Short mmCIF file of C-alpha atoms and ligand atoms in Angstrom, two decimals:
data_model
loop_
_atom_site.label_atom_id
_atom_site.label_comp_id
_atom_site.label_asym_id
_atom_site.label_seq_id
_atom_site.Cartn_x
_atom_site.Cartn_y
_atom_site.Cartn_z
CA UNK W 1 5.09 19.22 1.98
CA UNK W 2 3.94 16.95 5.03
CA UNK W 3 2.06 13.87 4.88
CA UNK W 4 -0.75 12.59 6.56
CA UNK W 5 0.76 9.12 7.43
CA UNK W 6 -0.94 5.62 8.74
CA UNK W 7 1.16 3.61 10.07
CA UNK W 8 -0.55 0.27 11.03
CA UNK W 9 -0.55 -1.77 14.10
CA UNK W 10 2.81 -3.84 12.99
CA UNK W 11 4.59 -0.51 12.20
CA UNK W 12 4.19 0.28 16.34
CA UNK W 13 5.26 -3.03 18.01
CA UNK W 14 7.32 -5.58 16.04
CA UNK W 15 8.52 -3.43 13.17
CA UNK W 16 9.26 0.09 14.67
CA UNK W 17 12.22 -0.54 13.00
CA UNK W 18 10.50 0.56 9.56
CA UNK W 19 8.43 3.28 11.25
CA UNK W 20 11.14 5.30 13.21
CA UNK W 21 13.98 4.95 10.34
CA UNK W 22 11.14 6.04 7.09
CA UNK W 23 9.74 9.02 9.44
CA UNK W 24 13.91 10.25 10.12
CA UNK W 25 14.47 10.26 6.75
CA UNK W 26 11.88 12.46 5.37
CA UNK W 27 12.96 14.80 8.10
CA UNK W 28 16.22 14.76 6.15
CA UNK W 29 14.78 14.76 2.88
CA UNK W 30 12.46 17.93 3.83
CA UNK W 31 8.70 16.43 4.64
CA UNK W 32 7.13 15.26 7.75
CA UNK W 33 4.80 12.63 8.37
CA UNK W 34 2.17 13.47 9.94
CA UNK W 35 0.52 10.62 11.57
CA UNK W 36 -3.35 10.05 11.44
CA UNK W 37 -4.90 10.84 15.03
CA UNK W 38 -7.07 7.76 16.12
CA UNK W 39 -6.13 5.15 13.67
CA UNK W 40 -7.40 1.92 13.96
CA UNK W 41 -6.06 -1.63 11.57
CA UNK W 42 -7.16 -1.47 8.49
CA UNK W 43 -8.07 -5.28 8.53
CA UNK W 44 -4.88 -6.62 7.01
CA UNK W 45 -6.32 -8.25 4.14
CA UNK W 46 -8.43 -6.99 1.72
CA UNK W 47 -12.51 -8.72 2.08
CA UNK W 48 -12.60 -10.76 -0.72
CA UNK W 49 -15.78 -11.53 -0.57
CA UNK W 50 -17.92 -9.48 -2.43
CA UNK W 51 -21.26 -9.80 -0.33
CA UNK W 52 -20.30 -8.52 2.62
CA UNK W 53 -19.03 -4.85 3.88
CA UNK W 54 -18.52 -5.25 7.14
CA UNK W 55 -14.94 -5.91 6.67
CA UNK W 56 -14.41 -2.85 5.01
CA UNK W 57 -15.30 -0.79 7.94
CA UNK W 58 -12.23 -0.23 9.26
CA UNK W 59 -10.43 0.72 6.51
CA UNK W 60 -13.51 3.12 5.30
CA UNK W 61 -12.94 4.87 8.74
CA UNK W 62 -9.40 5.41 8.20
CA UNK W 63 -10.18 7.42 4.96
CA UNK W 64 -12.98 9.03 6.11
CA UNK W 65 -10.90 10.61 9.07
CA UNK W 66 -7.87 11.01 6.83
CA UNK W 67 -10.09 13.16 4.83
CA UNK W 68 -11.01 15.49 7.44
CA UNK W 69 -7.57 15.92 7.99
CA UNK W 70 -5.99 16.74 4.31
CA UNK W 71 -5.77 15.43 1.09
CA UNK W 72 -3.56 13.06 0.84
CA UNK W 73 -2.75 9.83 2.78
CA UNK W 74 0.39 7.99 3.04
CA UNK W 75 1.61 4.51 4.59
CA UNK W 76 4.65 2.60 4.60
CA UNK W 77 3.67 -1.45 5.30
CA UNK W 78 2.39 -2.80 1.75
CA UNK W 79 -0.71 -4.58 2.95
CA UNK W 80 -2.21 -1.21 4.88
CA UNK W 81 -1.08 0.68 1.48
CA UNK W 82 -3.67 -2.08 -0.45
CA UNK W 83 -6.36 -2.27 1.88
CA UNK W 84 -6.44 1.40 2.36
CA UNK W 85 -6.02 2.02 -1.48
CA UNK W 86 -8.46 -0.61 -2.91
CA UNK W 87 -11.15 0.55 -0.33
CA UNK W 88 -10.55 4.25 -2.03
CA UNK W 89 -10.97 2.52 -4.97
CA UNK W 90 -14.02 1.19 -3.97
CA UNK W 91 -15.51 4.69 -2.48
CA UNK W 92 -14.73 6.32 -6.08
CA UNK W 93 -16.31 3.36 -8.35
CA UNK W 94 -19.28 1.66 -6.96
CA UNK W 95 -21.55 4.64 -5.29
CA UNK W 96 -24.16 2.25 -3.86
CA UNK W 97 -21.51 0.59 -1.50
CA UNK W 98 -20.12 3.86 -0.38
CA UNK W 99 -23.58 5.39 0.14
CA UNK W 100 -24.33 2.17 2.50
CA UNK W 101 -20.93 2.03 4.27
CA UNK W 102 -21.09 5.81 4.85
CA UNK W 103 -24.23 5.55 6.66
CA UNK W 104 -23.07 2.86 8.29
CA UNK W 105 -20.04 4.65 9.71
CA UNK W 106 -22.30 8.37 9.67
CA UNK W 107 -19.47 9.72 7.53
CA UNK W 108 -19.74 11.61 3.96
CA UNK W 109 -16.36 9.96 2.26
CA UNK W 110 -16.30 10.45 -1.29
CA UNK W 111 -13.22 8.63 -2.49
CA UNK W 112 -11.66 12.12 -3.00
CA UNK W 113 -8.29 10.87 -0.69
CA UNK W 114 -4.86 9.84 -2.66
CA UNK W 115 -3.56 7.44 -1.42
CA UNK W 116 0.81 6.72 -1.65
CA UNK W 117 3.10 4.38 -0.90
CA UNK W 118 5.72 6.06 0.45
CA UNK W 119 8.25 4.59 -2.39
CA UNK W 120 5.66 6.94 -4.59
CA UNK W 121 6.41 9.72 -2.40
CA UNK W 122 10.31 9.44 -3.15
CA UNK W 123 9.95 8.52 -6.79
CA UNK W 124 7.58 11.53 -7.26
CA UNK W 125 7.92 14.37 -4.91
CA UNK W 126 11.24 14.19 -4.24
CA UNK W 127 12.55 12.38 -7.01
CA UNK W 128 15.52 9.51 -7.94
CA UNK W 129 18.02 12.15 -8.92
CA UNK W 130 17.38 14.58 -6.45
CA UNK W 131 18.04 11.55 -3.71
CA UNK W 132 21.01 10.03 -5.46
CA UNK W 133 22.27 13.81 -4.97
CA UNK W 134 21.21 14.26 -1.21
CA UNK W 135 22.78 10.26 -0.15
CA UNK W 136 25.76 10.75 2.16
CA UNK W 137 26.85 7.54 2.15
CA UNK W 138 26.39 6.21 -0.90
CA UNK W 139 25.65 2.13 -1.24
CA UNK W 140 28.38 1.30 -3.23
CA UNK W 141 29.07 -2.60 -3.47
CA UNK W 142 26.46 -3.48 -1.46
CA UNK W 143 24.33 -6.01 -3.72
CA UNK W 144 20.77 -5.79 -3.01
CA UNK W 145 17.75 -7.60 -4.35
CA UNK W 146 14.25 -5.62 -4.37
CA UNK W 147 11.51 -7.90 -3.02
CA UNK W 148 8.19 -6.46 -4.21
CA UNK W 149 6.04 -9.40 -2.73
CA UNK W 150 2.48 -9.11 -4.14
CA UNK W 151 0.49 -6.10 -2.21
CA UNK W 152 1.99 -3.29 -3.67
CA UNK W 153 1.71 -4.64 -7.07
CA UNK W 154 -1.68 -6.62 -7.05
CA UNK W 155 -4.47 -6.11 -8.62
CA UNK W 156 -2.71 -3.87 -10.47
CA UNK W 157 -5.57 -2.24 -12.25
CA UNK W 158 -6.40 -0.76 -8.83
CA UNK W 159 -3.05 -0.10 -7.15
CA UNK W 160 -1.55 1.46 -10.26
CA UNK W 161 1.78 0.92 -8.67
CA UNK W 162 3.81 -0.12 -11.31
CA UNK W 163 4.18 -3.15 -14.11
CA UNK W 164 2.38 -6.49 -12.90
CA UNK W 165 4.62 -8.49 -14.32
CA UNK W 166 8.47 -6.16 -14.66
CA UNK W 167 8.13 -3.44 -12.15
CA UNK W 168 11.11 -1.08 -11.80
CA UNK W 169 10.32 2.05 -9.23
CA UNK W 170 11.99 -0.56 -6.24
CA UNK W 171 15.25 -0.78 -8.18
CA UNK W 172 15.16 2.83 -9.01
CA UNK W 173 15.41 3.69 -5.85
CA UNK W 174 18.38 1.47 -4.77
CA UNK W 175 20.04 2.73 -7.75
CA UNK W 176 19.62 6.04 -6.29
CA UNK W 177 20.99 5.20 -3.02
CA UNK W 178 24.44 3.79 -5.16
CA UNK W 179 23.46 -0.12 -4.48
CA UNK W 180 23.66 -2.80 -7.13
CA UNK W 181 20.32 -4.00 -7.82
CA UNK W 182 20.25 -7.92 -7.80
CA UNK W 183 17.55 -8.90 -10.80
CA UNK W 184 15.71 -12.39 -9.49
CA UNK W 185 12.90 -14.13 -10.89
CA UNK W 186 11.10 -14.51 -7.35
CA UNK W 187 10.99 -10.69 -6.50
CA UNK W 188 7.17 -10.49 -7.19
CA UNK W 189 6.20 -14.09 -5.72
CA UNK W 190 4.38 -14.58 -2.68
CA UNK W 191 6.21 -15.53 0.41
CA UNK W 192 2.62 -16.91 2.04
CA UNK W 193 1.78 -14.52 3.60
CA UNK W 194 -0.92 -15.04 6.29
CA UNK W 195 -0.04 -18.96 5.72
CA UNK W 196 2.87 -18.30 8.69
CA UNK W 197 -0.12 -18.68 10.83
CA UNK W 198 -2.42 -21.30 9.05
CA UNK W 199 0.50 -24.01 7.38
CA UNK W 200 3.80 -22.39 8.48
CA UNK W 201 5.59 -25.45 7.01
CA UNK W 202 4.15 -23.89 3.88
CA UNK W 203 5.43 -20.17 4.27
CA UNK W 204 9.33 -21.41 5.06
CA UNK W 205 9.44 -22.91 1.88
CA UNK W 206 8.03 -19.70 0.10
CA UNK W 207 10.40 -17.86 1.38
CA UNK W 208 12.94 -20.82 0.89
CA UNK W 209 12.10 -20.10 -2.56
CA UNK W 210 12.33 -16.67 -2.29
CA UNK W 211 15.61 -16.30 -0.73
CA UNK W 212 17.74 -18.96 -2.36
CA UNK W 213 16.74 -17.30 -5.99
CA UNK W 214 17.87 -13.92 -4.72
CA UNK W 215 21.32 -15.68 -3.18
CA UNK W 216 21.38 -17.36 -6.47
CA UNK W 217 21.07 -14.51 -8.32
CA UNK W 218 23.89 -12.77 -5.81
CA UNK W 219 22.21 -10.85 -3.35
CA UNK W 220 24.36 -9.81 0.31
CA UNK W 221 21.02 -8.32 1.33
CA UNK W 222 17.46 -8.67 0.60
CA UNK W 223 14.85 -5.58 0.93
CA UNK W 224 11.56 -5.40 2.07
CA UNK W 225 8.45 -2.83 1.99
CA UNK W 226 6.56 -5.02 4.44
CA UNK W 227 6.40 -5.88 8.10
CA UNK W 228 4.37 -9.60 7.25
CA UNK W 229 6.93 -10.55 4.29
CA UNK W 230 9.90 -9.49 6.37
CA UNK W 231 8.65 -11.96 8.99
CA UNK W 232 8.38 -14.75 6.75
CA UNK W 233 11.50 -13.93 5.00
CA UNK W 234 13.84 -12.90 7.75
CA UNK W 235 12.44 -14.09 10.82
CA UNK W 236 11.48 -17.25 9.24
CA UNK W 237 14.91 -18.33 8.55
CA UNK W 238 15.09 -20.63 11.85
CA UNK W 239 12.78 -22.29 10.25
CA UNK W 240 14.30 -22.65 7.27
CA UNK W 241 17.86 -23.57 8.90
CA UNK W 242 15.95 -26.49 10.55
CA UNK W 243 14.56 -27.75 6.98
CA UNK W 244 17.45 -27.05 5.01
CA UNK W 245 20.63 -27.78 7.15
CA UNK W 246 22.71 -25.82 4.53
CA UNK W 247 20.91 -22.98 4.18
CA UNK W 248 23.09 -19.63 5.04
CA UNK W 249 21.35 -17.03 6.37
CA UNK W 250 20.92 -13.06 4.31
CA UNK W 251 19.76 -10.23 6.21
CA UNK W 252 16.82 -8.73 4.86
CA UNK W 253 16.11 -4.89 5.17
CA UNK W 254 13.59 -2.30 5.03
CA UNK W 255 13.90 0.29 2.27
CA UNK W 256 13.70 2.36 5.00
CA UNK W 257 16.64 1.22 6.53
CA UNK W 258 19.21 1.16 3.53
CA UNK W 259 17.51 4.64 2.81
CA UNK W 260 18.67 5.40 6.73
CA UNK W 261 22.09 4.16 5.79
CA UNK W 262 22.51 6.49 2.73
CA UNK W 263 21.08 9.42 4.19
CA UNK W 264 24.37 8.85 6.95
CA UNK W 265 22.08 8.04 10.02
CA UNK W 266 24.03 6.65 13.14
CA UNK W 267 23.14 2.53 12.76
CA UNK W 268 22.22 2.38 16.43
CA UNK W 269 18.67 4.27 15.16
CA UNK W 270 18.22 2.13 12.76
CA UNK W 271 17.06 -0.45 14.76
CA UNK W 272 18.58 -3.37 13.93
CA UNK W 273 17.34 -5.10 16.57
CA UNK W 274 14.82 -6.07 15.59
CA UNK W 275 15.87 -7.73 12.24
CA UNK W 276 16.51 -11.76 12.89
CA UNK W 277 19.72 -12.22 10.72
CA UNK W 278 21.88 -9.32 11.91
CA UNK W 279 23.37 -6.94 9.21
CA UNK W 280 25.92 -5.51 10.91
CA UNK W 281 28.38 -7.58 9.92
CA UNK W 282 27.85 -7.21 6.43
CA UNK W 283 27.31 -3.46 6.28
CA UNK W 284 30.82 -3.32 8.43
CA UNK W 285 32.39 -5.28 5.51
CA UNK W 286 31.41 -3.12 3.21
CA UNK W 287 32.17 0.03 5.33
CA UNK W 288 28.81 1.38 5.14
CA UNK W 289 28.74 1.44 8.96
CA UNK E 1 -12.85 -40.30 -10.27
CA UNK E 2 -16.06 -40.88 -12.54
CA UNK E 3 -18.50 -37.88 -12.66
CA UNK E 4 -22.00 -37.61 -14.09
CA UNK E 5 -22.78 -34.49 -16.01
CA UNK E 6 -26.55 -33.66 -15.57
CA UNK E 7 -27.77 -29.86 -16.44
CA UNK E 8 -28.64 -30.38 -13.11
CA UNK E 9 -25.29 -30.81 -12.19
CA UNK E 10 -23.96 -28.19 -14.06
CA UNK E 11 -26.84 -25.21 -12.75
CA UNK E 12 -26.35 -26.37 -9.17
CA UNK E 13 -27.19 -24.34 -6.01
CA UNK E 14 -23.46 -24.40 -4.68
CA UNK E 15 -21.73 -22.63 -7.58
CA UNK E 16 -24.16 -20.33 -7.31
CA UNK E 17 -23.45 -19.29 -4.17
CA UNK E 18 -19.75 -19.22 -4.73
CA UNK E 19 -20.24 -17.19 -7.57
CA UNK E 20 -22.77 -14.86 -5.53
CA UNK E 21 -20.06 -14.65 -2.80
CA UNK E 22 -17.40 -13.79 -5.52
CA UNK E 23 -19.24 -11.62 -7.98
CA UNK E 24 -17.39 -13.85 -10.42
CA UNK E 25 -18.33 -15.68 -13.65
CA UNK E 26 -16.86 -19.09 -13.23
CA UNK E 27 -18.70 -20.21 -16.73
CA UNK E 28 -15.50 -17.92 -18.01
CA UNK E 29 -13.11 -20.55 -16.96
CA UNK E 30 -12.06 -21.99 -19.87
CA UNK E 31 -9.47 -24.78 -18.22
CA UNK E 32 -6.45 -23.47 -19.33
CA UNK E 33 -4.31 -23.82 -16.15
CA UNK E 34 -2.71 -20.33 -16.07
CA UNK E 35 -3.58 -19.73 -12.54
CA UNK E 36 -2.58 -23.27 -11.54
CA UNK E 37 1.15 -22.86 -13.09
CA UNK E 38 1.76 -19.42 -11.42
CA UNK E 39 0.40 -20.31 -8.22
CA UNK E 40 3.59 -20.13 -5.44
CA UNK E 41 1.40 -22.56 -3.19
CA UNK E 42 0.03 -25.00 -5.64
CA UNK E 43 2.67 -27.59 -5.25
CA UNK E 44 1.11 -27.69 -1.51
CA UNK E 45 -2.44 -28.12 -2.58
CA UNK E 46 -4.45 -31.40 -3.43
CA UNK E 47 -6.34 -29.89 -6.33
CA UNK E 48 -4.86 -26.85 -8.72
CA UNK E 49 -6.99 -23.65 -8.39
CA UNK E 50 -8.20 -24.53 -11.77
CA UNK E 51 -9.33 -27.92 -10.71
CA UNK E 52 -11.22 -26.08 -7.25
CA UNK E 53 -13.37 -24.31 -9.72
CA UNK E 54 -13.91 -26.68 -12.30
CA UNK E 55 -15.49 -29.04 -9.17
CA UNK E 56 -17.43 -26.44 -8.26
CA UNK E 57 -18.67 -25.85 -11.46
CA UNK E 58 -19.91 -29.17 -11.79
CA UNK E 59 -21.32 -29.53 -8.19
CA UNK E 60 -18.50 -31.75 -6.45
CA UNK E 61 -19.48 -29.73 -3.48
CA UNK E 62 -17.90 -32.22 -0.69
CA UNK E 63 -15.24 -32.93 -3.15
CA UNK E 64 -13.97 -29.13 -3.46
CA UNK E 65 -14.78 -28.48 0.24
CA UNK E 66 -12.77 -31.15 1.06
CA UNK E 67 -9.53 -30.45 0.22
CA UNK E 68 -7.15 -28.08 1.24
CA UNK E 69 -6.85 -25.96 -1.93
CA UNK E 70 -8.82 -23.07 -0.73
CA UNK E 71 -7.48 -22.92 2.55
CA UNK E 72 -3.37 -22.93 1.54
CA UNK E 73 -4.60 -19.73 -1.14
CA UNK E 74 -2.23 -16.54 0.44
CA UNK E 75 -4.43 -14.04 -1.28
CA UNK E 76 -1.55 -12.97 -3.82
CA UNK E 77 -3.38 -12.39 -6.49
CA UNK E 78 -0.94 -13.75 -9.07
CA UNK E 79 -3.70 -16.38 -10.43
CA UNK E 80 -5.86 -13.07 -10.94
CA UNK E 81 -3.29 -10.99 -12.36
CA UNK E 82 -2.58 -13.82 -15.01
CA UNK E 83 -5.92 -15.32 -15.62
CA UNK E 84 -6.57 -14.59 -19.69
CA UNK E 85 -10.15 -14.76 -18.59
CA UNK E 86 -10.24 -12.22 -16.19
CA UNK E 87 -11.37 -14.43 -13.41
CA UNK E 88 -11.06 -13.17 -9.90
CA UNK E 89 -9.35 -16.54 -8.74
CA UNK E 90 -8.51 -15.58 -5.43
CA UNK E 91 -12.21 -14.09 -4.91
CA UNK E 92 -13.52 -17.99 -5.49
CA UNK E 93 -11.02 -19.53 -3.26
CA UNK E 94 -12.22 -16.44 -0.83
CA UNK E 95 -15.63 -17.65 -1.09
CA UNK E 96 -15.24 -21.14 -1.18
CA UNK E 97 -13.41 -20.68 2.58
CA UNK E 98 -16.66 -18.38 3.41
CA UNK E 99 -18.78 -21.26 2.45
CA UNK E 100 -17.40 -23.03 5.13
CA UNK E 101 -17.11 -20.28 7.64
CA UNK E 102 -20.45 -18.74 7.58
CA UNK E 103 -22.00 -22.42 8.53
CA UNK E 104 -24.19 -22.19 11.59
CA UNK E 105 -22.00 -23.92 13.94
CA UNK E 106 -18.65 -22.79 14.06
CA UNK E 107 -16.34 -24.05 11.91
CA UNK E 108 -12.50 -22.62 13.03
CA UNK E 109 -9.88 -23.63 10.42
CA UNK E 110 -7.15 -23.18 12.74
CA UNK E 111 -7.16 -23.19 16.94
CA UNK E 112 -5.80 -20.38 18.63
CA UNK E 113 -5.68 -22.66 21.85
CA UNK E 114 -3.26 -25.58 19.65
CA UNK E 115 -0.49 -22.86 18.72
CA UNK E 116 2.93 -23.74 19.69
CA UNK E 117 4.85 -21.72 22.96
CA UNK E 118 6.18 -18.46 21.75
CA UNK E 119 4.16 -18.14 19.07
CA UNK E 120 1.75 -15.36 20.09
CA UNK E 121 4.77 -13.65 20.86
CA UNK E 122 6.75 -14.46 18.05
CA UNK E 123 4.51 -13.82 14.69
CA UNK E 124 3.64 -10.20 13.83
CA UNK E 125 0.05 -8.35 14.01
CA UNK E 126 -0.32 -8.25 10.91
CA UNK E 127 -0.27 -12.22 10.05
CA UNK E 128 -2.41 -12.40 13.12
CA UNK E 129 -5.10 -10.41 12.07
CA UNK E 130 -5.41 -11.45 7.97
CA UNK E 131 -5.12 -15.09 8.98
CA UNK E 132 -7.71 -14.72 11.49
CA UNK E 133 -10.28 -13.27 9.05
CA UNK E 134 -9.09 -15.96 6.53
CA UNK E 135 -8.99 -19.28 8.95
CA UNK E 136 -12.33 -18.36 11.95
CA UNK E 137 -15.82 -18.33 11.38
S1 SF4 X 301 -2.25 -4.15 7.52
FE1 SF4 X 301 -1.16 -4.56 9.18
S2 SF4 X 301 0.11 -3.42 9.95
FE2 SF4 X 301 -1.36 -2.65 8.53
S3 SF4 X 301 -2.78 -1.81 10.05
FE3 SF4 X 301 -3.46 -3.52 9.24
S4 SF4 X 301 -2.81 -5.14 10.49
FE4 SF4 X 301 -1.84 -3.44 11.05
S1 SF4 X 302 4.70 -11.14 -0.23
FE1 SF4 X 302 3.42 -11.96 1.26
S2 SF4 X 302 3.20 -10.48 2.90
FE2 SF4 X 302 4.25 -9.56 1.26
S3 SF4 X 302 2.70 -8.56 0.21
FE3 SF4 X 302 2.72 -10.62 -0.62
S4 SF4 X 302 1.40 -11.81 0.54
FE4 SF4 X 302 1.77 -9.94 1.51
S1 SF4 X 303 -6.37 -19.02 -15.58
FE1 SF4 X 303 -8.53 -18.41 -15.65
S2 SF4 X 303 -9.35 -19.43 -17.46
FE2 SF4 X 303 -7.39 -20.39 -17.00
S3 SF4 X 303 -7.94 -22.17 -15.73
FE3 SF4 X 303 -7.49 -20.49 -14.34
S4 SF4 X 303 -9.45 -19.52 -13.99
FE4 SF4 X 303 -9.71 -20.80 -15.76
S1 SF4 X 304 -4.22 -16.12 -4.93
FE1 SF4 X 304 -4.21 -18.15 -4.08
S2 SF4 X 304 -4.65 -19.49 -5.78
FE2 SF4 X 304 -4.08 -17.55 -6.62
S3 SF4 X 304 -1.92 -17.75 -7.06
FE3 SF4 X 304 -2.11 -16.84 -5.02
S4 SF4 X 304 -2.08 -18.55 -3.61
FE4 SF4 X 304 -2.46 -19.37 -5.65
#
């Protein structure tokens, strides 16, 4: 089956990394992705505030094309996957806003899109032990910690992602791919998010937070299902280096990218550089490249 | 700090409008800190979330405005996935910010212009575009 797939303004400039290497491996695992023609960003942050509906324009549009176009609607970076999905949300439950935004945008959406994270896509179309049986290379060793952030997870009434509190589908999937998952108590904590560009002081230590519990806990490698926590956590380690003279730098992956590994892509498409802290040595220790 | 409770006070104009701009029932809030202790920012902020809407609650409109609380919020949800009241937290500190956005004259919580070399370059879309909708009028 092929997916109609957004994949948000990040995904095309400063994390192609996460684009190129999650679109090669559904080649391999047997669906396309099929991206949306005319996209637009969806905003980046869900509005908030309840009065207004202009900000949910954009992502409103997105749907309303995507619907044209098929019947289901897939992204990778976990903020587009929460704007897009709580603005569904929105079309299906409160018929007075989507009556006003629809004349707004002169569309006819009627909420009737699903939307999935492509984690979803694995876990339920192609399925854990059906992966595990297609990986080539299989993780073995390599200790990896799954950092959910917040935006797949939250609200979790409306993204209906997994547990708020325990989820498990991220550490399924490493399993699958042979990894050892690294259990930390920071995995669902925000690492500031948007705060890199209002108090930057107070993203590094976040994600100082963030990746000294996952060390702690024994992590070689941390793994990420978004382009604005991988900056704070990966790129964002200058930063921390300058705070915290002893800090010692992790590298911090896609899924996409360990996925890349598994399925036995060639590491020079796997884009490496563009992570920060370079994983190459690591993966050569471990002879996974 | 000493405050006056008047029913005056406590059915003021301001918390009305943060509530309008939230669609939330701050009346819930029953004190208990939850939001505060989860909070992965809070150790940056002057006031807990709790204490943000407990001021505006009781009308400390320059009070609440006036600290950084609301502004340091990253929009994670955690406060609102934990509150036992089923407060929205992160919609109030939301509308608190829009309170001071949507004033007539501009009012900018960071400046594009004061960002340091490389940065533009450096820092990805996507922080770009959620900080601007959180930080400019
Ligand atoms: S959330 Fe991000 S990456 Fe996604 S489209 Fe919007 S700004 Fe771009
Ligand atoms: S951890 Fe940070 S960037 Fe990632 S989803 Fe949460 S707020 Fe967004
Ligand atoms: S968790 Fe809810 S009830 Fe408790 S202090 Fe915070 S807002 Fe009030
Ligand atoms: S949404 Fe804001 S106030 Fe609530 S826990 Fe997150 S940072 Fe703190």
């Amino acid at each position: 089956m092929d997916y109609l797939y957004f994949p948000g303004c990040t995904l095309y400039t400063k994390a192609k990394n996460f684009d190129q290497t999650a679109r090669n491996c559904s080649l391999l695992l047997g669906f396309e992705l099929k991206e949306l023609p005319n996209w637009t960003c969806c905003g980046a942050t869900f509005p908030l505030a309840t009065d207004n509906l202009m900000a949910l324009l954009p992502p409103a549009r997105i749907l309303a094309s995507a619907r044209e176009q098929g019947t289901v609607l897939t992204t990778l970076c976990a903020v587009c996957f929460n704007v897009i999905k709580r603005t569904n949300r929105l079309f299906q439950e409160d018929g007075e806003k989507r009556d006003k935004i629809n004349n707004f945008i002169e569309k006819n959406y009627q909420g009737d899109l699903r939307v999935v994270h492509y984690l979803e896509i694995l876990k339920q179309e192609v399925g854990f032990p059906q992966l595990k049986e297609r990986v080539k290379r299989p993780l073995t060793g390599l200790r990896a910690a799954p950092y959910y952030g917040c935006m797949l997870l939250r609200p979790f009434e409306e993204m209906e992602f997994d547990d708020k509190e325990r989820p498990t589908i991220f550490e399924g999937f490493l399993e699958a791919l042979g990894a050892k998952v690294v259990e930390f108590p920071y995995k669902i904590e925000c690492c500031g998010s948007f705060q890199s560009v209002g108090s930057p002081d107070v993203a590094t230590e976040c994600a100082y937070k963030i990746l000294g519990s996952a060390m702690k806990n024994g992590a070689e490698v941390v793994v990420s299902t978004c382009p604005m926590c991988t900056f704070n956590i990966d790129h964002k380690q200058s930063d921390i280096k300058q705070k915290y003279l002893d800090f010692k730098t992790i590298p911090v992956l896609y899924f996409t990218q360990l996925l890349g590994i598994a399925m036995g892509l060639d590491h020079r498409t796997l884009g490496f550089e563009q992570n920060f802290v370079d994983p190459l040595p690591l993966l050569k220790g471990k002879g996974l490249v | 700090m000493k405050i006056e409770l008047t029913r005056q006070k406590v059915h003021n104009e301001f918390a009305k409008k943060v509530e309008l701009i939230s669609g939330q029932n701050l009346f819930a809030c029953y004190q208990c800190g939850n939001c505060t202790a989860g909070c992965p920012i809070s150790f940056a902020m002057e006031i807990g979330p709790h204490e943000a809407i407990r001021y505006t609650l009781l009308g400390l409109e320059e009070e609440v405005l006036g600290v950084n609380t609301f502004w340091l919020c990253a929009s994670c949800l955690q406060c609102t996935s934990r509150c036992p009241k089923g407060i929205d937290i992160a919609r109030v500190m939301d509308a608190l910010r829009m309170v001071v956005l949507r004033r007539k004259e501009r009012r900018d919580h960071i400046q594009i212009s004061e960002f340091p070399e490389g940065f533009l370059e450096k820092v990805p879309q996507i922080a770009f575009i959620s900080g601007f909708r959180k930080f400019l009028s």
